[in-house]
Short mmCIF file of N, CA and C in Angstrom, two decimals:
data_model
loop_
_atom_site.label_atom_id
_atom_site.label_comp_id
_atom_site.label_asym_id
_atom_site.label_seq_id
_atom_site.Cartn_x
_atom_site.Cartn_y
_atom_site.Cartn_z
N MET A 1 14.11 16.83 -1.80
CA MET A 1 14.64 16.06 -0.69
C MET A 1 15.75 15.17 -1.21
N ILE A 2 16.84 15.20 -0.52
CA ILE A 2 17.98 14.35 -0.88
C ILE A 2 17.96 13.14 0.04
N VAL A 3 18.00 11.97 -0.57
CA VAL A 3 18.11 10.73 0.20
C VAL A 3 19.42 10.07 -0.17
N ARG A 4 19.86 9.18 0.68
CA ARG A 4 21.11 8.48 0.41
C ARG A 4 21.02 7.72 -0.91
N PRO A 5 22.13 7.62 -1.62
CA PRO A 5 22.13 6.95 -2.93
C PRO A 5 21.63 5.50 -2.87
N ASP A 6 21.92 4.78 -1.79
CA ASP A 6 21.46 3.40 -1.72
C ASP A 6 19.94 3.32 -1.59
N ILE A 7 19.33 4.25 -0.88
CA ILE A 7 17.88 4.29 -0.76
C ILE A 7 17.27 4.64 -2.12
N GLN A 8 17.83 5.64 -2.79
CA GLN A 8 17.33 6.04 -4.11
C GLN A 8 17.45 4.88 -5.10
N ALA A 9 18.54 4.16 -5.06
CA ALA A 9 18.73 3.02 -5.96
C ALA A 9 17.70 1.93 -5.70
N ARG A 10 17.38 1.69 -4.44
CA ARG A 10 16.38 0.67 -4.11
C ARG A 10 14.99 1.09 -4.57
N LEU A 11 14.67 2.39 -4.45
CA LEU A 11 13.39 2.89 -4.94
C LEU A 11 13.30 2.76 -6.45
N ASP A 12 14.37 3.11 -7.14
CA ASP A 12 14.42 2.98 -8.60
C ASP A 12 14.24 1.53 -9.04
N ALA A 13 14.89 0.62 -8.34
CA ALA A 13 14.77 -0.80 -8.67
C ALA A 13 13.35 -1.30 -8.44
N LEU A 14 12.73 -0.86 -7.35
CA LEU A 14 11.35 -1.25 -7.06
C LEU A 14 10.44 -0.77 -8.19
N ASP A 15 10.61 0.45 -8.62
CA ASP A 15 9.81 1.01 -9.71
C ASP A 15 10.01 0.23 -11.00
N GLU A 16 11.25 -0.06 -11.34
CA GLU A 16 11.55 -0.77 -12.58
C GLU A 16 11.01 -2.19 -12.62
N MET A 17 10.97 -2.85 -11.49
CA MET A 17 10.54 -4.25 -11.51
C MET A 17 9.03 -4.42 -11.43
N LEU A 18 8.29 -3.37 -11.07
CA LEU A 18 6.85 -3.53 -10.90
C LEU A 18 6.12 -3.99 -12.16
N ALA A 19 6.41 -3.41 -13.30
CA ALA A 19 5.72 -3.80 -14.53
C ALA A 19 5.92 -5.28 -14.82
N HIS A 20 7.16 -5.73 -14.74
CA HIS A 20 7.45 -7.15 -14.97
C HIS A 20 6.77 -8.03 -13.92
N TRP A 21 6.88 -7.62 -12.70
CA TRP A 21 6.32 -8.38 -11.58
C TRP A 21 4.80 -8.52 -11.73
N LEU A 22 4.11 -7.43 -12.01
CA LEU A 22 2.65 -7.47 -12.16
C LEU A 22 2.24 -8.33 -13.35
N ALA A 23 2.99 -8.30 -14.43
CA ALA A 23 2.66 -9.07 -15.62
C ALA A 23 2.83 -10.57 -15.42
N HIS A 24 3.71 -10.97 -14.51
CA HIS A 24 4.01 -12.39 -14.35
C HIS A 24 3.52 -13.00 -13.05
N MET A 25 2.75 -12.26 -12.31
CA MET A 25 2.21 -12.75 -11.05
C MET A 25 1.11 -13.78 -11.34
N ARG A 26 1.13 -14.87 -10.62
CA ARG A 26 0.11 -15.90 -10.82
C ARG A 26 -1.26 -15.46 -10.32
N HIS A 27 -1.29 -14.74 -9.22
CA HIS A 27 -2.56 -14.28 -8.65
C HIS A 27 -2.33 -12.92 -8.01
N PRO A 28 -3.25 -11.98 -8.22
CA PRO A 28 -3.07 -10.63 -7.67
C PRO A 28 -2.88 -10.59 -6.15
N ALA A 29 -3.41 -11.55 -5.44
CA ALA A 29 -3.27 -11.57 -3.98
C ALA A 29 -1.82 -11.75 -3.56
N GLN A 30 -0.98 -12.25 -4.44
CA GLN A 30 0.44 -12.41 -4.14
C GLN A 30 1.17 -11.07 -4.09
N PHE A 31 0.63 -10.08 -4.77
CA PHE A 31 1.34 -8.82 -4.92
C PHE A 31 1.56 -8.08 -3.60
N TRP A 32 0.49 -7.82 -2.86
CA TRP A 32 0.60 -6.94 -1.70
C TRP A 32 1.54 -7.46 -0.62
N PRO A 33 1.50 -8.72 -0.24
CA PRO A 33 2.46 -9.17 0.79
C PRO A 33 3.91 -9.01 0.33
N GLN A 34 4.17 -9.32 -0.93
CA GLN A 34 5.53 -9.19 -1.45
C GLN A 34 5.94 -7.72 -1.55
N PHE A 35 5.04 -6.89 -2.04
CA PHE A 35 5.34 -5.47 -2.16
C PHE A 35 5.56 -4.86 -0.78
N GLU A 36 4.70 -5.22 0.16
CA GLU A 36 4.83 -4.69 1.53
C GLU A 36 6.19 -5.05 2.12
N LEU A 37 6.65 -6.25 1.89
CA LEU A 37 7.94 -6.67 2.40
C LEU A 37 9.08 -5.83 1.80
N LEU A 38 9.06 -5.66 0.49
CA LEU A 38 10.10 -4.87 -0.17
C LEU A 38 10.05 -3.41 0.25
N ALA A 39 8.86 -2.84 0.31
CA ALA A 39 8.73 -1.44 0.72
C ALA A 39 9.16 -1.27 2.18
N ALA A 40 8.80 -2.22 3.03
CA ALA A 40 9.18 -2.15 4.45
C ALA A 40 10.69 -2.20 4.61
N GLU A 41 11.36 -3.02 3.81
CA GLU A 41 12.82 -3.10 3.89
C GLU A 41 13.46 -1.75 3.56
N ILE A 42 12.90 -1.06 2.59
CA ILE A 42 13.43 0.25 2.23
C ILE A 42 13.13 1.26 3.34
N LEU A 43 11.89 1.29 3.79
CA LEU A 43 11.50 2.24 4.84
C LEU A 43 12.26 2.01 6.14
N ASP A 44 12.54 0.76 6.45
CA ASP A 44 13.26 0.43 7.68
C ASP A 44 14.69 0.96 7.68
N GLN A 45 15.25 1.21 6.50
CA GLN A 45 16.61 1.72 6.40
C GLN A 45 16.66 3.25 6.35
N CYS A 46 15.49 3.87 6.33
CA CYS A 46 15.43 5.33 6.25
C CYS A 46 15.60 5.98 7.61
N ASN A 47 16.21 7.15 7.60
CA ASN A 47 16.21 7.93 8.83
C ASN A 47 14.93 8.78 8.83
N ASP A 48 14.69 9.49 9.91
CA ASP A 48 13.45 10.25 10.04
C ASP A 48 13.28 11.28 8.93
N HIS A 49 14.36 11.89 8.49
CA HIS A 49 14.28 12.92 7.46
C HIS A 49 13.96 12.34 6.08
N GLU A 50 14.32 11.11 5.84
CA GLU A 50 14.09 10.48 4.53
C GLU A 50 12.70 9.84 4.43
N ARG A 51 12.14 9.47 5.54
CA ARG A 51 10.93 8.64 5.55
C ARG A 51 9.76 9.28 4.81
N ARG A 52 9.53 10.57 5.01
CA ARG A 52 8.39 11.23 4.34
C ARG A 52 8.56 11.17 2.82
N TYR A 53 9.75 11.47 2.33
CA TYR A 53 10.02 11.43 0.89
C TYR A 53 9.85 10.01 0.36
N VAL A 54 10.41 9.03 1.05
CA VAL A 54 10.36 7.64 0.58
C VAL A 54 8.92 7.14 0.55
N HIS A 55 8.15 7.46 1.56
CA HIS A 55 6.75 7.04 1.57
C HIS A 55 6.00 7.67 0.38
N ALA A 56 6.25 8.96 0.13
CA ALA A 56 5.62 9.63 -1.01
C ALA A 56 6.07 9.02 -2.33
N ARG A 57 7.34 8.66 -2.42
CA ARG A 57 7.87 8.05 -3.66
C ARG A 57 7.25 6.68 -3.88
N ILE A 58 7.08 5.89 -2.83
CA ILE A 58 6.45 4.57 -2.96
C ILE A 58 5.01 4.74 -3.45
N THR A 59 4.30 5.69 -2.89
CA THR A 59 2.93 5.96 -3.32
C THR A 59 2.91 6.37 -4.79
N ALA A 60 3.85 7.22 -5.21
CA ALA A 60 3.93 7.66 -6.61
C ALA A 60 4.27 6.49 -7.53
N ILE A 61 5.14 5.61 -7.08
CA ILE A 61 5.48 4.42 -7.88
C ILE A 61 4.23 3.59 -8.13
N LEU A 62 3.47 3.36 -7.08
CA LEU A 62 2.24 2.58 -7.23
C LEU A 62 1.27 3.27 -8.18
N LYS A 63 1.08 4.56 -8.01
CA LYS A 63 0.16 5.29 -8.89
C LYS A 63 0.64 5.25 -10.33
N GLY A 64 1.94 5.27 -10.54
CA GLY A 64 2.49 5.17 -11.88
C GLY A 64 2.19 3.85 -12.56
N HIS A 65 1.86 2.84 -11.75
CA HIS A 65 1.50 1.53 -12.28
C HIS A 65 0.01 1.25 -12.07
N ALA A 66 -0.77 2.34 -11.89
CA ALA A 66 -2.22 2.27 -11.71
C ALA A 66 -2.61 1.45 -10.49
N LEU A 67 -1.85 1.58 -9.42
CA LEU A 67 -2.15 0.89 -8.16
C LEU A 67 -2.25 1.93 -7.05
N GLU A 68 -2.95 1.57 -6.00
CA GLU A 68 -3.01 2.41 -4.82
C GLU A 68 -2.81 1.53 -3.60
N LEU A 69 -2.26 2.13 -2.56
CA LEU A 69 -2.12 1.38 -1.32
C LEU A 69 -3.50 0.98 -0.83
N PRO A 70 -3.67 -0.26 -0.43
CA PRO A 70 -4.98 -0.68 0.07
C PRO A 70 -5.30 0.03 1.39
N SER A 71 -6.58 0.09 1.72
CA SER A 71 -7.00 0.81 2.91
C SER A 71 -6.41 0.22 4.19
N TRP A 72 -6.09 -1.05 4.19
CA TRP A 72 -5.53 -1.68 5.39
C TRP A 72 -4.05 -1.39 5.56
N HIS A 73 -3.43 -0.75 4.57
CA HIS A 73 -2.00 -0.49 4.62
C HIS A 73 -1.69 0.65 5.58
N GLU A 74 -1.29 0.33 6.76
CA GLU A 74 -0.93 1.33 7.75
C GLU A 74 0.25 0.82 8.56
N ARG A 75 1.45 1.05 8.09
CA ARG A 75 2.64 0.63 8.82
C ARG A 75 3.06 1.66 9.85
N GLY A 76 2.53 2.86 9.72
CA GLY A 76 2.95 3.91 10.62
C GLY A 76 4.33 4.47 10.27
N ASP A 77 4.74 4.33 9.03
CA ASP A 77 6.06 4.81 8.63
C ASP A 77 6.06 6.27 8.22
N SER A 78 4.88 6.81 8.02
CA SER A 78 4.83 8.22 7.66
C SER A 78 5.04 9.04 8.93
N PRO A 79 5.90 10.00 8.85
CA PRO A 79 6.07 10.84 10.05
C PRO A 79 4.83 11.68 10.28
N SER A 80 4.65 12.10 11.48
CA SER A 80 3.49 12.94 11.77
C SER A 80 3.63 14.25 11.01
N PRO A 81 2.49 14.87 10.67
CA PRO A 81 2.57 16.13 9.93
C PRO A 81 3.37 17.17 10.72
N GLU A 82 4.09 17.98 9.97
CA GLU A 82 4.89 19.01 10.65
C GLU A 82 3.97 20.03 11.28
N LYS A 83 4.36 20.50 12.43
CA LYS A 83 3.53 21.47 13.14
C LYS A 83 3.88 22.86 12.75
#
């Protein structure tokens, strides 16, 4: 999937900053609201064709840092499954 360069750059930056961010966070509860805000900003700039890839990339970024989206995380940004 090809996404616009600005979206790809923002995903790359999010991935690069996670290790530093997690290491310097005062309390783990601070992470999810901040992460949700940054991820939402990226997803909000996506068109329908990019959204599925970006959502999958965000999930992969989290897994790469041994994190998973919490069960309450449901923004509805994933497109419906293709028919």
